[in-house]
Structure formats: C-alpha cells, structure tokens
mmCIF file with all atom_site columns, C-alpha atoms in Angstrom:
data_model
loop_
_atom_site.group_PDB
_atom_site.id
_atom_site.type_symbol
_atom_site.label_atom_id
_atom_site.label_alt_id
_atom_site.label_comp_id
_atom_site.label_asym_id
_atom_site.label_entity_id
_atom_site.label_seq_id
_atom_site.pdbx_PDB_ins_code
_atom_site.Cartn_x
_atom_site.Cartn_y
_atom_site.Cartn_z
_atom_site.occupancy
_atom_site.B_iso_or_equiv
_atom_site.pdbx_formal_charge
_atom_site.auth_seq_id
_atom_site.auth_comp_id
_atom_site.auth_asym_id
_atom_site.auth_atom_id
_atom_site.pdbx_PDB_model_num
ATOM 1   C CA . UNK A 1 1   ? -60.799 39.040 33.611 1.00 0.00 ? 189 UNK A CA 1
ATOM 2   C CA . UNK A 1 2   ? -63.901 37.808 33.799 1.00 0.00 ? 190 UNK A CA 1
ATOM 3   C CA . UNK A 1 3   ? -65.363 39.831 30.963 1.00 0.00 ? 191 UNK A CA 1
ATOM 4   C CA . UNK A 1 4   ? -65.264 38.081 27.974 1.00 0.00 ? 192 UNK A CA 1
ATOM 5   C CA . UNK A 1 5   ? -66.980 34.923 28.492 1.00 0.00 ? 193 UNK A CA 1
ATOM 6   C CA . UNK A 1 6   ? -65.763 31.789 27.008 1.00 0.00 ? 194 UNK A CA 1
ATOM 7   C CA . UNK A 1 7   ? -67.701 30.343 24.252 1.00 0.00 ? 195 UNK A CA 1
ATOM 8   C CA . UNK A 1 8   ? -67.354 26.637 25.598 1.00 0.00 ? 196 UNK A CA 1
ATOM 9   C CA . UNK A 1 9   ? -68.088 27.574 28.889 1.00 0.00 ? 197 UNK A CA 1
ATOM 10  C CA . UNK A 1 10  ? -72.046 26.470 30.051 1.00 0.00 ? 198 UNK A CA 1
ATOM 11  C CA . UNK A 1 11  ? -73.567 28.927 32.597 1.00 0.00 ? 199 UNK A CA 1
ATOM 12  C CA . UNK A 1 12  ? -73.327 29.050 35.742 1.00 0.00 ? 200 UNK A CA 1
ATOM 13  C CA . UNK A 1 13  ? -75.060 26.098 37.932 1.00 0.00 ? 201 UNK A CA 1
ATOM 14  C CA . UNK A 1 14  ? -77.281 28.098 39.859 1.00 0.00 ? 202 UNK A CA 1
ATOM 15  C CA . UNK A 1 15  ? -78.058 32.262 40.102 1.00 0.00 ? 203 UNK A CA 1
ATOM 16  C CA . UNK A 1 16  ? -76.437 34.494 42.657 1.00 0.00 ? 204 UNK A CA 1
ATOM 17  C CA . UNK A 1 17  ? -79.664 34.292 44.828 1.00 0.00 ? 205 UNK A CA 1
ATOM 18  C CA . UNK A 1 18  ? -79.543 30.503 44.559 1.00 0.00 ? 206 UNK A CA 1
ATOM 19  C CA . UNK A 1 19  ? -75.876 30.759 45.621 1.00 0.00 ? 207 UNK A CA 1
ATOM 20  C CA . UNK A 1 20  ? -77.058 32.888 48.925 1.00 0.00 ? 208 UNK A CA 1
ATOM 21  C CA . UNK A 1 21  ? -79.710 30.599 49.590 1.00 0.00 ? 209 UNK A CA 1
ATOM 22  C CA . UNK A 1 22  ? -77.604 27.622 49.838 1.00 0.00 ? 210 UNK A CA 1
ATOM 23  C CA . UNK A 1 23  ? -74.852 29.763 51.861 1.00 0.00 ? 211 UNK A CA 1
ATOM 24  C CA . UNK A 1 24  ? -77.530 31.214 54.168 1.00 0.00 ? 212 UNK A CA 1
ATOM 25  C CA . UNK A 1 25  ? -78.878 27.242 54.859 1.00 0.00 ? 213 UNK A CA 1
ATOM 26  C CA . UNK A 1 26  ? -75.361 26.188 55.023 1.00 0.00 ? 214 UNK A CA 1
ATOM 27  C CA . UNK A 1 27  ? -74.168 28.880 57.747 1.00 0.00 ? 215 UNK A CA 1
ATOM 28  C CA . UNK A 1 28  ? -77.401 28.891 59.522 1.00 0.00 ? 216 UNK A CA 1
ATOM 29  C CA . UNK A 1 29  ? -77.273 32.874 59.085 1.00 0.00 ? 217 UNK A CA 1
ATOM 30  C CA . UNK A 1 30  ? -80.701 34.243 59.900 1.00 0.00 ? 218 UNK A CA 1
ATOM 31  C CA . UNK A 1 31  ? -81.166 37.020 56.984 1.00 0.00 ? 219 UNK A CA 1
ATOM 32  C CA . UNK A 1 32  ? -80.158 36.908 53.263 1.00 0.00 ? 220 UNK A CA 1
ATOM 33  C CA . UNK A 1 33  ? -78.337 39.677 53.740 1.00 0.00 ? 221 UNK A CA 1
ATOM 34  C CA . UNK A 1 34  ? -76.056 38.000 56.475 1.00 0.00 ? 222 UNK A CA 1
ATOM 35  C CA . UNK A 1 35  ? -75.504 35.361 53.991 1.00 0.00 ? 223 UNK A CA 1
ATOM 36  C CA . UNK A 1 36  ? -74.251 37.764 50.964 1.00 0.00 ? 224 UNK A CA 1
ATOM 37  C CA . UNK A 1 37  ? -72.087 39.530 53.262 1.00 0.00 ? 225 UNK A CA 1
ATOM 38  C CA . UNK A 1 38  ? -70.080 36.302 54.177 1.00 0.00 ? 226 UNK A CA 1
ATOM 39  C CA . UNK A 1 39  ? -70.120 35.684 50.497 1.00 0.00 ? 227 UNK A CA 1
ATOM 40  C CA . UNK A 1 40  ? -68.480 39.103 49.451 1.00 0.00 ? 228 UNK A CA 1
ATOM 41  C CA . UNK A 1 41  ? -65.801 38.758 51.969 1.00 0.00 ? 229 UNK A CA 1
ATOM 42  C CA . UNK A 1 42  ? -64.902 35.411 51.856 1.00 0.00 ? 230 UNK A CA 1
ATOM 43  C CA . UNK A 1 43  ? -64.777 35.365 48.268 1.00 0.00 ? 231 UNK A CA 1
ATOM 44  C CA . UNK A 1 44  ? -62.804 38.725 47.819 1.00 0.00 ? 232 UNK A CA 1
ATOM 45  C CA . UNK A 1 45  ? -60.478 37.269 50.421 1.00 0.00 ? 233 UNK A CA 1
ATOM 46  C CA . UNK A 1 46  ? -60.223 34.044 48.222 1.00 0.00 ? 234 UNK A CA 1
ATOM 47  C CA . UNK A 1 47  ? -59.862 36.016 45.424 1.00 0.00 ? 235 UNK A CA 1
ATOM 48  C CA . UNK A 1 48  ? -56.146 37.733 46.808 1.00 0.00 ? 236 UNK A CA 1
ATOM 49  C CA . UNK A 1 49  ? -55.213 34.085 47.143 1.00 0.00 ? 237 UNK A CA 1
ATOM 50  C CA . UNK A 1 50  ? -55.967 32.501 43.486 1.00 0.00 ? 238 UNK A CA 1
ATOM 51  C CA . UNK A 1 51  ? -54.234 33.141 40.336 1.00 0.00 ? 239 UNK A CA 1
ATOM 52  C CA . UNK A 1 52  ? -53.572 31.834 36.372 1.00 0.00 ? 240 UNK A CA 1
ATOM 53  C CA . UNK A 1 53  ? -56.150 29.193 35.581 1.00 0.00 ? 241 UNK A CA 1
ATOM 54  C CA . UNK A 1 54  ? -57.489 28.249 38.236 1.00 0.00 ? 242 UNK A CA 1
ATOM 55  C CA . UNK A 1 55  ? -58.920 31.813 39.431 1.00 0.00 ? 243 UNK A CA 1
ATOM 56  C CA . UNK A 1 56  ? -60.275 31.991 36.284 1.00 0.00 ? 244 UNK A CA 1
ATOM 57  C CA . UNK A 1 57  ? -61.944 28.301 35.849 1.00 0.00 ? 245 UNK A CA 1
ATOM 58  C CA . UNK A 1 58  ? -63.281 29.067 39.003 1.00 0.00 ? 246 UNK A CA 1
ATOM 59  C CA . UNK A 1 59  ? -64.520 32.631 37.839 1.00 0.00 ? 247 UNK A CA 1
ATOM 60  C CA . UNK A 1 60  ? -66.442 31.175 35.491 1.00 0.00 ? 248 UNK A CA 1
ATOM 61  C CA . UNK A 1 61  ? -68.502 28.141 37.694 1.00 0.00 ? 249 UNK A CA 1
ATOM 62  C CA . UNK A 1 62  ? -69.438 31.212 39.934 1.00 0.00 ? 250 UNK A CA 1
ATOM 63  C CA . UNK A 1 63  ? -72.635 33.067 39.256 1.00 0.00 ? 251 UNK A CA 1
ATOM 64  C CA . UNK A 1 64  ? -71.426 36.724 37.575 1.00 0.00 ? 252 UNK A CA 1
ATOM 65  C CA . UNK A 1 65  ? -71.736 38.583 41.341 1.00 0.00 ? 253 UNK A CA 1
ATOM 66  C CA . UNK A 1 66  ? -69.919 35.745 43.364 1.00 0.00 ? 254 UNK A CA 1
ATOM 67  C CA . UNK A 1 67  ? -67.215 35.828 40.289 1.00 0.00 ? 255 UNK A CA 1
ATOM 68  C CA . UNK A 1 68  ? -67.160 39.459 40.367 1.00 0.00 ? 256 UNK A CA 1
ATOM 69  C CA . UNK A 1 69  ? -66.098 39.576 44.209 1.00 0.00 ? 257 UNK A CA 1
ATOM 70  C CA . UNK A 1 70  ? -63.468 36.950 43.617 1.00 0.00 ? 258 UNK A CA 1
ATOM 71  C CA . UNK A 1 71  ? -62.013 38.300 40.671 1.00 0.00 ? 259 UNK A CA 1
ATOM 72  C CA . UNK A 1 72  ? -61.877 42.199 41.730 1.00 0.00 ? 260 UNK A CA 1
ATOM 73  C CA . UNK A 1 73  ? -59.126 41.657 44.161 1.00 0.00 ? 261 UNK A CA 1
ATOM 74  C CA . UNK A 1 74  ? -55.481 41.902 43.233 1.00 0.00 ? 262 UNK A CA 1
ATOM 75  C CA . UNK A 1 75  ? -53.766 38.353 44.301 1.00 0.00 ? 263 UNK A CA 1
ATOM 76  C CA . UNK A 1 76  ? -51.246 39.087 47.192 1.00 0.00 ? 264 UNK A CA 1
ATOM 77  C CA . UNK A 1 77  ? -47.557 38.508 46.710 1.00 0.00 ? 265 UNK A CA 1
ATOM 78  C CA . UNK A 1 78  ? -48.027 36.545 49.886 1.00 0.00 ? 266 UNK A CA 1
ATOM 79  C CA . UNK A 1 79  ? -49.284 33.328 50.229 1.00 0.00 ? 267 UNK A CA 1
ATOM 80  C CA . UNK A 1 80  ? -51.973 32.706 53.288 1.00 0.00 ? 268 UNK A CA 1
ATOM 81  C CA . UNK A 1 81  ? -51.253 29.331 54.626 1.00 0.00 ? 269 UNK A CA 1
ATOM 82  C CA . UNK A 1 82  ? -55.005 28.070 55.559 1.00 0.00 ? 270 UNK A CA 1
ATOM 83  C CA . UNK A 1 83  ? -55.036 29.539 59.660 1.00 0.00 ? 271 UNK A CA 1
ATOM 84  C CA . UNK A 1 84  ? -53.123 32.660 57.616 1.00 0.00 ? 272 UNK A CA 1
ATOM 85  C CA . UNK A 1 85  ? -56.337 33.184 55.235 1.00 0.00 ? 273 UNK A CA 1
ATOM 86  C CA . UNK A 1 86  ? -58.897 32.738 58.523 1.00 0.00 ? 274 UNK A CA 1
ATOM 87  C CA . UNK A 1 87  ? -56.632 35.675 60.946 1.00 0.00 ? 275 UNK A CA 1
ATOM 88  C CA . UNK A 1 88  ? -56.562 38.075 57.591 1.00 0.00 ? 276 UNK A CA 1
ATOM 89  C CA . UNK A 1 89  ? -60.192 37.853 56.905 1.00 0.00 ? 277 UNK A CA 1
ATOM 90  C CA . UNK A 1 90  ? -60.822 37.834 60.772 1.00 0.00 ? 278 UNK A CA 1
ATOM 91  C CA . UNK A 1 91  ? -58.781 41.212 60.705 1.00 0.00 ? 279 UNK A CA 1
ATOM 92  C CA . UNK A 1 92  ? -60.031 42.435 57.941 1.00 0.00 ? 280 UNK A CA 1
ATOM 93  C CA . UNK A 1 93  ? -63.778 41.743 58.572 1.00 0.00 ? 281 UNK A CA 1
ATOM 94  C CA . UNK A 1 94  ? -63.144 42.809 62.734 1.00 0.00 ? 282 UNK A CA 1
ATOM 95  C CA . UNK A 1 95  ? -64.880 39.403 62.939 1.00 0.00 ? 283 UNK A CA 1
ATOM 96  C CA . UNK A 1 96  ? -63.052 37.089 65.404 1.00 0.00 ? 284 UNK A CA 1
ATOM 97  C CA . UNK A 1 97  ? -61.489 33.502 64.132 1.00 0.00 ? 285 UNK A CA 1
ATOM 98  C CA . UNK A 1 98  ? -64.192 31.697 64.880 1.00 0.00 ? 286 UNK A CA 1
ATOM 99  C CA . UNK A 1 99  ? -66.710 33.735 62.747 1.00 0.00 ? 287 UNK A CA 1
ATOM 100 C CA . UNK A 1 100 ? -64.340 33.907 60.197 1.00 0.00 ? 288 UNK A CA 1
ATOM 101 C CA . UNK A 1 101 ? -63.738 30.181 60.346 1.00 0.00 ? 289 UNK A CA 1
ATOM 102 C CA . UNK A 1 102 ? -67.628 29.645 59.922 1.00 0.00 ? 290 UNK A CA 1
ATOM 103 C CA . UNK A 1 103 ? -68.571 31.867 57.235 1.00 0.00 ? 291 UNK A CA 1
ATOM 104 C CA . UNK A 1 104 ? -65.480 30.416 55.107 1.00 0.00 ? 292 UNK A CA 1
ATOM 105 C CA . UNK A 1 105 ? -66.942 26.984 55.788 1.00 0.00 ? 293 UNK A CA 1
ATOM 106 C CA . UNK A 1 106 ? -70.403 27.988 55.031 1.00 0.00 ? 294 UNK A CA 1
ATOM 107 C CA . UNK A 1 107 ? -69.139 29.769 51.802 1.00 0.00 ? 295 UNK A CA 1
ATOM 108 C CA . UNK A 1 108 ? -66.763 27.482 50.394 1.00 0.00 ? 296 UNK A CA 1
ATOM 109 C CA . UNK A 1 109 ? -68.560 24.711 51.028 1.00 0.00 ? 297 UNK A CA 1
ATOM 110 C CA . UNK A 1 110 ? -71.130 25.980 48.409 1.00 0.00 ? 298 UNK A CA 1
ATOM 111 C CA . UNK A 1 111 ? -67.963 27.014 45.981 1.00 0.00 ? 299 UNK A CA 1
ATOM 112 C CA . UNK A 1 112 ? -66.556 23.565 46.362 1.00 0.00 ? 300 UNK A CA 1
ATOM 113 C CA . UNK A 1 113 ? -69.770 22.219 45.045 1.00 0.00 ? 301 UNK A CA 1
ATOM 114 C CA . UNK A 1 114 ? -69.820 24.545 42.003 1.00 0.00 ? 302 UNK A CA 1
ATOM 115 C CA . UNK A 1 115 ? -66.294 24.316 41.172 1.00 0.00 ? 303 UNK A CA 1
ATOM 116 C CA . UNK A 1 116 ? -66.679 20.379 41.337 1.00 0.00 ? 304 UNK A CA 1
ATOM 117 C CA . UNK A 1 117 ? -64.019 17.670 42.289 1.00 0.00 ? 305 UNK A CA 1
ATOM 118 C CA . UNK A 1 118 ? -61.515 18.415 39.166 1.00 0.00 ? 306 UNK A CA 1
ATOM 119 C CA . UNK A 1 119 ? -61.204 22.254 39.594 1.00 0.00 ? 307 UNK A CA 1
ATOM 120 C CA . UNK A 1 120 ? -61.060 22.159 43.194 1.00 0.00 ? 308 UNK A CA 1
ATOM 121 C CA . UNK A 1 121 ? -58.246 19.498 43.219 1.00 0.00 ? 309 UNK A CA 1
ATOM 122 C CA . UNK A 1 122 ? -56.494 21.885 40.701 1.00 0.00 ? 310 UNK A CA 1
ATOM 123 C CA . UNK A 1 123 ? -56.919 24.558 43.098 1.00 0.00 ? 311 UNK A CA 1
ATOM 124 C CA . UNK A 1 124 ? -55.986 22.851 46.261 1.00 0.00 ? 312 UNK A CA 1
ATOM 125 C CA . UNK A 1 125 ? -52.751 21.574 44.517 1.00 0.00 ? 313 UNK A CA 1
ATOM 126 C CA . UNK A 1 126 ? -51.854 25.593 44.190 1.00 0.00 ? 314 UNK A CA 1
ATOM 127 C CA . UNK A 1 127 ? -52.932 26.825 47.363 1.00 0.00 ? 315 UNK A CA 1
ATOM 128 C CA . UNK A 1 128 ? -50.458 26.076 49.993 1.00 0.00 ? 316 UNK A CA 1
ATOM 129 C CA . UNK A 1 129 ? -51.690 23.474 53.281 1.00 0.00 ? 317 UNK A CA 1
ATOM 130 C CA . UNK A 1 130 ? -54.583 24.074 55.122 1.00 0.00 ? 318 UNK A CA 1
ATOM 131 C CA . UNK A 1 131 ? -56.978 24.770 52.538 1.00 0.00 ? 319 UNK A CA 1
ATOM 132 C CA . UNK A 1 132 ? -58.600 21.757 51.984 1.00 0.00 ? 320 UNK A CA 1
ATOM 133 C CA . UNK A 1 133 ? -60.695 21.761 55.149 1.00 0.00 ? 321 UNK A CA 1
ATOM 134 C CA . UNK A 1 134 ? -62.127 25.124 54.340 1.00 0.00 ? 322 UNK A CA 1
ATOM 135 C CA . UNK A 1 135 ? -63.479 23.689 51.570 1.00 0.00 ? 323 UNK A CA 1
ATOM 136 C CA . UNK A 1 136 ? -65.036 21.187 53.358 1.00 0.00 ? 324 UNK A CA 1
ATOM 137 C CA . UNK A 1 137 ? -62.423 17.916 52.029 1.00 0.00 ? 325 UNK A CA 1
ATOM 138 C CA . UNK A 1 138 ? -59.783 15.906 53.747 1.00 0.00 ? 326 UNK A CA 1
ATOM 139 C CA . UNK A 1 139 ? -56.117 17.443 53.822 1.00 0.00 ? 327 UNK A CA 1
ATOM 140 C CA . UNK A 1 140 ? -54.623 15.153 51.404 1.00 0.00 ? 328 UNK A CA 1
ATOM 141 C CA . UNK A 1 141 ? -50.978 16.764 51.175 1.00 0.00 ? 329 UNK A CA 1
ATOM 142 C CA . UNK A 1 142 ? -48.202 14.435 51.844 1.00 0.00 ? 330 UNK A CA 1
ATOM 143 C CA . UNK A 1 143 ? -45.760 15.594 53.993 1.00 0.00 ? 331 UNK A CA 1
ATOM 144 C CA . UNK A 1 144 ? -42.321 17.143 53.002 1.00 0.00 ? 332 UNK A CA 1
ATOM 145 C CA . UNK A 1 145 ? -39.012 15.253 54.349 1.00 0.00 ? 333 UNK A CA 1
ATOM 146 C CA . UNK A 1 146 ? -37.064 17.407 56.738 1.00 0.00 ? 334 UNK A CA 1
ATOM 147 C CA . UNK A 1 147 ? -33.306 17.313 55.982 1.00 0.00 ? 335 UNK A CA 1
#
C-alpha cells in the first residue's frame, strides 16, 4: 500500500528522528527509545482502525518508518470508539489505560500536525466517536436523534 510513491506527493514535513523528538517533547518521555515505542504502538493501533484513502493519504504525510508502522497492520473488522481504542492499546501493550491515553495523545498530536486540518477532518469523519480528543481536537460530531 505504501511502496509506490505518488508522483505529485511532497516528501514528509519531518524526518523520523524529528518526529520522535517532537513526540518525546509532547509526551515528556525520558528517552528517544520510549518515544519510539509510543510512536510504533500507537500508529500500529491506528493502522488497525483506519482504512481507505485516508489511511493511504496519512501514510504519505508521515516519515517512512512511521508510515510502515501504520500500514503494516491489517485493518480490524470491528471499529473501536476512541475509548475502545485506548482500552485495546492498553490490553495489547500491558499498560494502564492512563498510560495508553498519554501515549496516544503525545503521538496523535504530532500526527495531527503532519496530516493538516483537511486530512484530519476526513480521518475523523471515518472513525467512530471519541477520536477527535485523541488527536487534540474538539469533538464536533452532531448527536444522532434517538427515535
């Protein structure tokens, strides 16, 4: 999915090392290795939830190492809410939900700036409720009328 570059696509706005430093700063992680662990686990979890053009377009915005972590995952058939995403990440990593939420916020805030507002809006439209807050955005979904 990511192995064919698009001819009209600009290179990512930052290198993987720069991304790790931004995540390290956002998450106040003590080491680069801890930031890298957070990047890889959160992007793998996001890769299990994101499909279609949004997945491909996001991969093209990321440094190649991050894009590979995202696209190496086969999307799940069950789409998790934002809270379900955090619980699943905590279960898979053996972390507490609080740590999983912290890691997610640190990584997705950087991903959000790399994606830009238009792509981020498209991504959020295709994910269940609760993801906007994970990306550091206000939850602006309309409430569904209950019949």
